[in-house]
Coordinates of C-alpha atoms in Angstrom, one line a residue:
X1 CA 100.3 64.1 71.6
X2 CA 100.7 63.5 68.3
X3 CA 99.4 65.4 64.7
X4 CA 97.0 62.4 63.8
X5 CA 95.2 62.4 67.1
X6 CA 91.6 63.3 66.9
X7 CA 89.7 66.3 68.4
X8 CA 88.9 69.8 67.2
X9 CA 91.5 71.7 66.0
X10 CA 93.5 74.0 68.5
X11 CA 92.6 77.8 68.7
X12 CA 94.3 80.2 70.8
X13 CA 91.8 79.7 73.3
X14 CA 92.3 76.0 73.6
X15 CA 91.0 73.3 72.0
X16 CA 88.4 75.3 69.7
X17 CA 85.0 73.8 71.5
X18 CA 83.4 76.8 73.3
X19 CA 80.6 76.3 75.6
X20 CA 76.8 77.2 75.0
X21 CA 76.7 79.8 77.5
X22 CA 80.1 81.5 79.0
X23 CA 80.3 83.0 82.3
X24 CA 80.1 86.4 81.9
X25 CA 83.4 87.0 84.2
X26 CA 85.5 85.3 81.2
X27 CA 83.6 86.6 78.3
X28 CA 82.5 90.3 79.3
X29 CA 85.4 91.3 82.3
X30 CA 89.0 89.3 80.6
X31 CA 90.7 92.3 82.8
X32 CA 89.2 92.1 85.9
X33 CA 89.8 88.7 85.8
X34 CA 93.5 89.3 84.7
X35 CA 93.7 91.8 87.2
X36 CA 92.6 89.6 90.0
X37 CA 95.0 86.8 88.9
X38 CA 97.7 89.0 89.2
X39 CA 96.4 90.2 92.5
X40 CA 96.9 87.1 93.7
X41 CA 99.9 86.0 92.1
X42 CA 101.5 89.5 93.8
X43 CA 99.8 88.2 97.0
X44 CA 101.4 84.5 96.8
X45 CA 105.1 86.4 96.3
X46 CA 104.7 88.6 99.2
X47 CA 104.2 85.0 101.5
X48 CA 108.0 84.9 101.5
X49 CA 109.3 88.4 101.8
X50 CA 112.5 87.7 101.8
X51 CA 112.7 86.3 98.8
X52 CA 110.5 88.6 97.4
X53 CA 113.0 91.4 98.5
X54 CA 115.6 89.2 96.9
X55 CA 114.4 89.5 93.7
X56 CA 113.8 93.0 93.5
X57 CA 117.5 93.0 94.4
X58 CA 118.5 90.4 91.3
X59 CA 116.3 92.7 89.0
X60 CA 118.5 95.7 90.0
X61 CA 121.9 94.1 90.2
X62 CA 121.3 92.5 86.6
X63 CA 121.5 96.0 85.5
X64 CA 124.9 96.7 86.8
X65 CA 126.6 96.6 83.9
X66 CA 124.9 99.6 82.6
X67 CA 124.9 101.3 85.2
X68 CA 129.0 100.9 85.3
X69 CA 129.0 102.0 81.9
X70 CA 126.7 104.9 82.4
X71 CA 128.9 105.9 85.4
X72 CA 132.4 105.7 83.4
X73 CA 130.4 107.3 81.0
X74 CA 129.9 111.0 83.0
X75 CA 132.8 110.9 85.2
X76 CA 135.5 109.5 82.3
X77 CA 134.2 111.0 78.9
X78 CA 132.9 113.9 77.5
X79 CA 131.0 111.9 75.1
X80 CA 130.6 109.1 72.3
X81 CA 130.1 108.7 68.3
X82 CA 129.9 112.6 68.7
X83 CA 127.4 112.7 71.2
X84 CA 127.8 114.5 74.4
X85 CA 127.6 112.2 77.2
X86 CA 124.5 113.5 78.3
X87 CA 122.9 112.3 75.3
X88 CA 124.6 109.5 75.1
X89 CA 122.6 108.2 78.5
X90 CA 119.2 109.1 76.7
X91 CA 120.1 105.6 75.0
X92 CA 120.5 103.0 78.2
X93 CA 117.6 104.9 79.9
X94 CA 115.1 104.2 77.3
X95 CA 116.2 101.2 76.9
X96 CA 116.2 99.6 80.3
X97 CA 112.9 101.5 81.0
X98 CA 111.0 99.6 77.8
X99 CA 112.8 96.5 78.8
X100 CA 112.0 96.7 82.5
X101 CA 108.0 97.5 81.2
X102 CA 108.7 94.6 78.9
X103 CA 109.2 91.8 81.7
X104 CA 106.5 93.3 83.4
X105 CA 103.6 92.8 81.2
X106 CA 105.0 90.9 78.6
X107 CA 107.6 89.1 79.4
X108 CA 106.6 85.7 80.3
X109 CA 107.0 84.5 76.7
X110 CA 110.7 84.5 77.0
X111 CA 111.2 80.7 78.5
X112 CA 108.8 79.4 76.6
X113 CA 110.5 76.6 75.9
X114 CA 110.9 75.3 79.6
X115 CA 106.8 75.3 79.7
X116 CA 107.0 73.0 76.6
X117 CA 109.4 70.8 77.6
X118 CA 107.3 70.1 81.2
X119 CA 104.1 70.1 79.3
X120 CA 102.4 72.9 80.8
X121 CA 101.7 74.5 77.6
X122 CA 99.3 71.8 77.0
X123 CA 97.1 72.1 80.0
X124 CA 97.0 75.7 78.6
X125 CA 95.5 74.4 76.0
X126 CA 92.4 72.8 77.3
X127 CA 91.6 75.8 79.4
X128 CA 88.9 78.6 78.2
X129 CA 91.1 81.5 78.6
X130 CA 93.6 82.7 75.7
X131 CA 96.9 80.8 75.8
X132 CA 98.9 83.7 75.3
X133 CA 97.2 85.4 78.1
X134 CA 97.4 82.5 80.2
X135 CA 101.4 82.3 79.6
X136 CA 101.1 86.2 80.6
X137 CA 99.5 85.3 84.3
X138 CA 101.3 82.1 85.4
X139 CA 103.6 84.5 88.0
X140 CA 103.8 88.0 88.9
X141 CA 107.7 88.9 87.3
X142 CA 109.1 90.5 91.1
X143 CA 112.4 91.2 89.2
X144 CA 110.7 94.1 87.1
X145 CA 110.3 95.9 89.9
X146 CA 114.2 96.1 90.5
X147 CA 114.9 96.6 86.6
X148 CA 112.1 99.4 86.6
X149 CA 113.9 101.1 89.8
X150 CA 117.5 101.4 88.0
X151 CA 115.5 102.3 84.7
X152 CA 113.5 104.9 86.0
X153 CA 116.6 106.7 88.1
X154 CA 118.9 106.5 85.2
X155 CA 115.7 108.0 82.8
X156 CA 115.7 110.7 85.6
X157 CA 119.3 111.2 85.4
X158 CA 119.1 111.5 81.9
X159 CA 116.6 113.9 81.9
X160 CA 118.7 116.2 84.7
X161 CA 121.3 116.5 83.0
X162 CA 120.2 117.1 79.3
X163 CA 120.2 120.2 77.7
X164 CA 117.3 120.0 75.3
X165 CA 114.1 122.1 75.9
X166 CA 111.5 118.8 77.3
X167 CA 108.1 120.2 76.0
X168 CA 104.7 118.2 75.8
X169 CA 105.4 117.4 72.6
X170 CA 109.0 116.2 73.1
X171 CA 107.7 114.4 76.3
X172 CA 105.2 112.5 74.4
X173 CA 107.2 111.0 71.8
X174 CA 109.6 110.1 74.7
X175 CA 106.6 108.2 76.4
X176 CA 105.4 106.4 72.8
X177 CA 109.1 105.4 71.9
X178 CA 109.4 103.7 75.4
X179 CA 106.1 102.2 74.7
X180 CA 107.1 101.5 71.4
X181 CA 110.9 99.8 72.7
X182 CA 108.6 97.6 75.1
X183 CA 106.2 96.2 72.1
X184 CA 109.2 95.4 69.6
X185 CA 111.3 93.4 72.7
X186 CA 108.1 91.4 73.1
X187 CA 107.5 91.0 69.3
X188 CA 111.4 89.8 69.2
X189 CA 110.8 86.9 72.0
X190 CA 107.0 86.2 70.2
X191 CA 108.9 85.1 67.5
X192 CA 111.4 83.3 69.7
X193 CA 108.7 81.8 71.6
X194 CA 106.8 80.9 68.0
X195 CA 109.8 78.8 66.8
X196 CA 109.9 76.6 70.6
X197 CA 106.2 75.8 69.9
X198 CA 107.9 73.6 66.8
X199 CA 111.8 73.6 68.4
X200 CA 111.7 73.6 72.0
X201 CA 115.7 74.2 71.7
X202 CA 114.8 77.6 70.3
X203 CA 114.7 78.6 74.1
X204 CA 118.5 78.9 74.0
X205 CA 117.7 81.5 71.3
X206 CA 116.3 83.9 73.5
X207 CA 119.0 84.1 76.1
X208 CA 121.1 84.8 72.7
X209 CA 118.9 87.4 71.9
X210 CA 119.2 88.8 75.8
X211 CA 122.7 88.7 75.7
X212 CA 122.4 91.1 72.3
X213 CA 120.0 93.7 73.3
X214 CA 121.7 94.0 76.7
X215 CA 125.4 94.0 75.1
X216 CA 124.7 96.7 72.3
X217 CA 121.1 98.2 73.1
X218 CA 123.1 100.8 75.2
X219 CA 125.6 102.6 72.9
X220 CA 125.4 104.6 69.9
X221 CA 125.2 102.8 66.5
X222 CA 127.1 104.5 64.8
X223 CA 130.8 103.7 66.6
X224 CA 130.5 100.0 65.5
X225 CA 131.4 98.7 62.1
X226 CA 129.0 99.8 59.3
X227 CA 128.2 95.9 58.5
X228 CA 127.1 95.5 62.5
X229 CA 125.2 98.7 62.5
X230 CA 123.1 97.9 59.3
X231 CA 122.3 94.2 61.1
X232 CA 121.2 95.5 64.0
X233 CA 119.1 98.0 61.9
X234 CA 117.4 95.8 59.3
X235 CA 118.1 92.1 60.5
X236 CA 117.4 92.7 64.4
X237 CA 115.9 95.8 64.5
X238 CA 117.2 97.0 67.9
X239 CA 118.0 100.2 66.4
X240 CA 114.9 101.4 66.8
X241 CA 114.1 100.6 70.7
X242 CA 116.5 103.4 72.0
X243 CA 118.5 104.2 69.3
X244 CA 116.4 106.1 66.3
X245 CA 114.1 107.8 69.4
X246 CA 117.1 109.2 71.4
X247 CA 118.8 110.5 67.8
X248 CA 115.3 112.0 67.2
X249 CA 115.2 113.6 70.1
X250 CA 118.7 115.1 70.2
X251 CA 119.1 115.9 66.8
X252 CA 122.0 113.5 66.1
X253 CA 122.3 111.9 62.3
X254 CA 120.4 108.7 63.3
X255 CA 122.3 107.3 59.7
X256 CA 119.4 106.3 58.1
X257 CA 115.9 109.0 56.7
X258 CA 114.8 110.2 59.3
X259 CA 111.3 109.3 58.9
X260 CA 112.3 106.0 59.1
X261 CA 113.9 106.8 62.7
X262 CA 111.0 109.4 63.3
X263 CA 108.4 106.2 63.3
X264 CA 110.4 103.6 65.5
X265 CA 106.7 103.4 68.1
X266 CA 105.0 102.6 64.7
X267 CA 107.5 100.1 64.1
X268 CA 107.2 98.6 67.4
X269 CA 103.5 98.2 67.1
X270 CA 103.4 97.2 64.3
X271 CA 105.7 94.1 64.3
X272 CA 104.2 93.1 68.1
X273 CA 100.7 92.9 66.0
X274 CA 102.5 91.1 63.4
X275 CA 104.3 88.7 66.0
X276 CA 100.8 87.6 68.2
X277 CA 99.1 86.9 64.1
X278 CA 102.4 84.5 64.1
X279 CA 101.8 83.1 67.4
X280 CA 98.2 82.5 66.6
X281 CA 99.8 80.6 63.3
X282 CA 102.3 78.6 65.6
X283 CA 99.7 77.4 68.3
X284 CA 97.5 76.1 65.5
X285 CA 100.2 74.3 64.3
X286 CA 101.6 73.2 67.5
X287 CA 101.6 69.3 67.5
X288 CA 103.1 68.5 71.1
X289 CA 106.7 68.5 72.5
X290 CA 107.2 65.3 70.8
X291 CA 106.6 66.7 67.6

């Protein structure tokens, strides 16, 4: 594929032809069709159980490392950066659980690159269902499963053994900054997945970008050098996917206004809306793995 070859340009549903009269499954029921690709794509993991058991099992043991830390955490220390321990595993919790909804959902995107390089991406593109969405249903993710298991007993041991008074209306902003953690991961590996539609090498990015929100997305901010902290604040904003929530929540000095923490699931909506209108710029643009 080249950028001189002739046809309509590209659209996020494929090639940009549409035809004279869609079938009313894929233009009037996209989620009943989603939801029975994804039926079936559950269905086609269960064939091998085994393996399906297996990687419920990786999803849970890739979370061992927090886990560790949360355990030295309540058995060796009374706390961290001035929090009490307790608090301290608000962070990881929220965390893993917007990661773990994260490769549920949304998490294909990270990999891109590998489609790209094999080509599939470009019999996505010929197909009269959203690329993105496409992307979204080529397998059901089995490992989210395990990472939602750890996430959701470590929330629940969170939860146990803090002090605070959970009321609806703490609960609630709980429940949106989670949601709001999950749409700024997958607005970070959109972009990711934006640059391998032009640099297929970009891939390597992501696992970078992994390797950082796993590393620091655990521990208060404000025990790392002030240069790091303001970095992971205003040049990777993982601040706000467990951090700024969890200091709301607690009461903690979150080290920046506190409106600014107060709205991290507005910040996490808005930049995954900002990441799929630069997705929907990158597939325009996209001129084939040869470039």
């Amino acid at each position: 594929m080249s950028d001189t070859k002739a046809g309509p340009p590209r659209t996020e549903t494929g090639t940009g032809a549409s035809p004279a009269r869609p079938s009313s499954s894929w233009s009037l029921k996209p989620l009943q069709v989603a939801w029975r690709i994804t039926r079936l794509n559950f269905r086609a993991q269960l064939e091998y159980r085994f393996e399906f058991l297996m990687m419920i099992a990786i999803g849970a043991v890739w979370q061992v490392s927090v886990i560790v830390f949360a355990t030295v955490l309540l058995t060796r220390f009374s706390g961290m950066g001035g929090w009490d321990s307790s608090d301290v595993l608000l962070i990881p919790a929220t965390r893993m659980l917007a990661h773990g909804l994260f490769v549920l959902f949304l998490g294909r995107v990270h990999g891109l690159g590998r489609h790209i390089q094999e080509g599939v991406i470009d019999t996505y593109l010929v197909r009269p269902m959203p690329v993105h969405r496409q992307l979204q249903l080529s397998y059901f993710p089995t490992n989210a499963i395990g990472d939602l298991t750890v996430a959701a007993g470590l929330m629940v041991g969170a939860l146990s053994r803090s002090d605070l008074d959970w009321t609806a209306t703490r609960i609630t902003y709980l429940v949106l900054c989670v949601l709001g953690g999950m749409l700024l991961e997958a607005a970070l590996f959109t972009v990711v997945a934006c640059a391998s539609l032009r640099f297929p090498a970009a891939d390597y990015w992501g696992r970078w970008l992994e390797e950082l929100l796993g590393t620091f997305g655990s521990y208060p901010l404000n025990v790392l050098p002030r240069a790091v902290t303001g970095f992971l604040t205003f040049g990777l904003p993982l601040a706000f996917v467990a951090y700024f929530p969890a200091a709301v929540l607690t009461g903690h000095d979150p080290g920046v206004p506190y409106w600014l923490a107060a709205v991290s699931p507005l910040l996490g909506v808005a930049a995954y809306l900002g990441s799929r209108l630069l997705w929907r710029w990158s597939l325009r643009h996209y001129a084939g793995v040869n470039g």
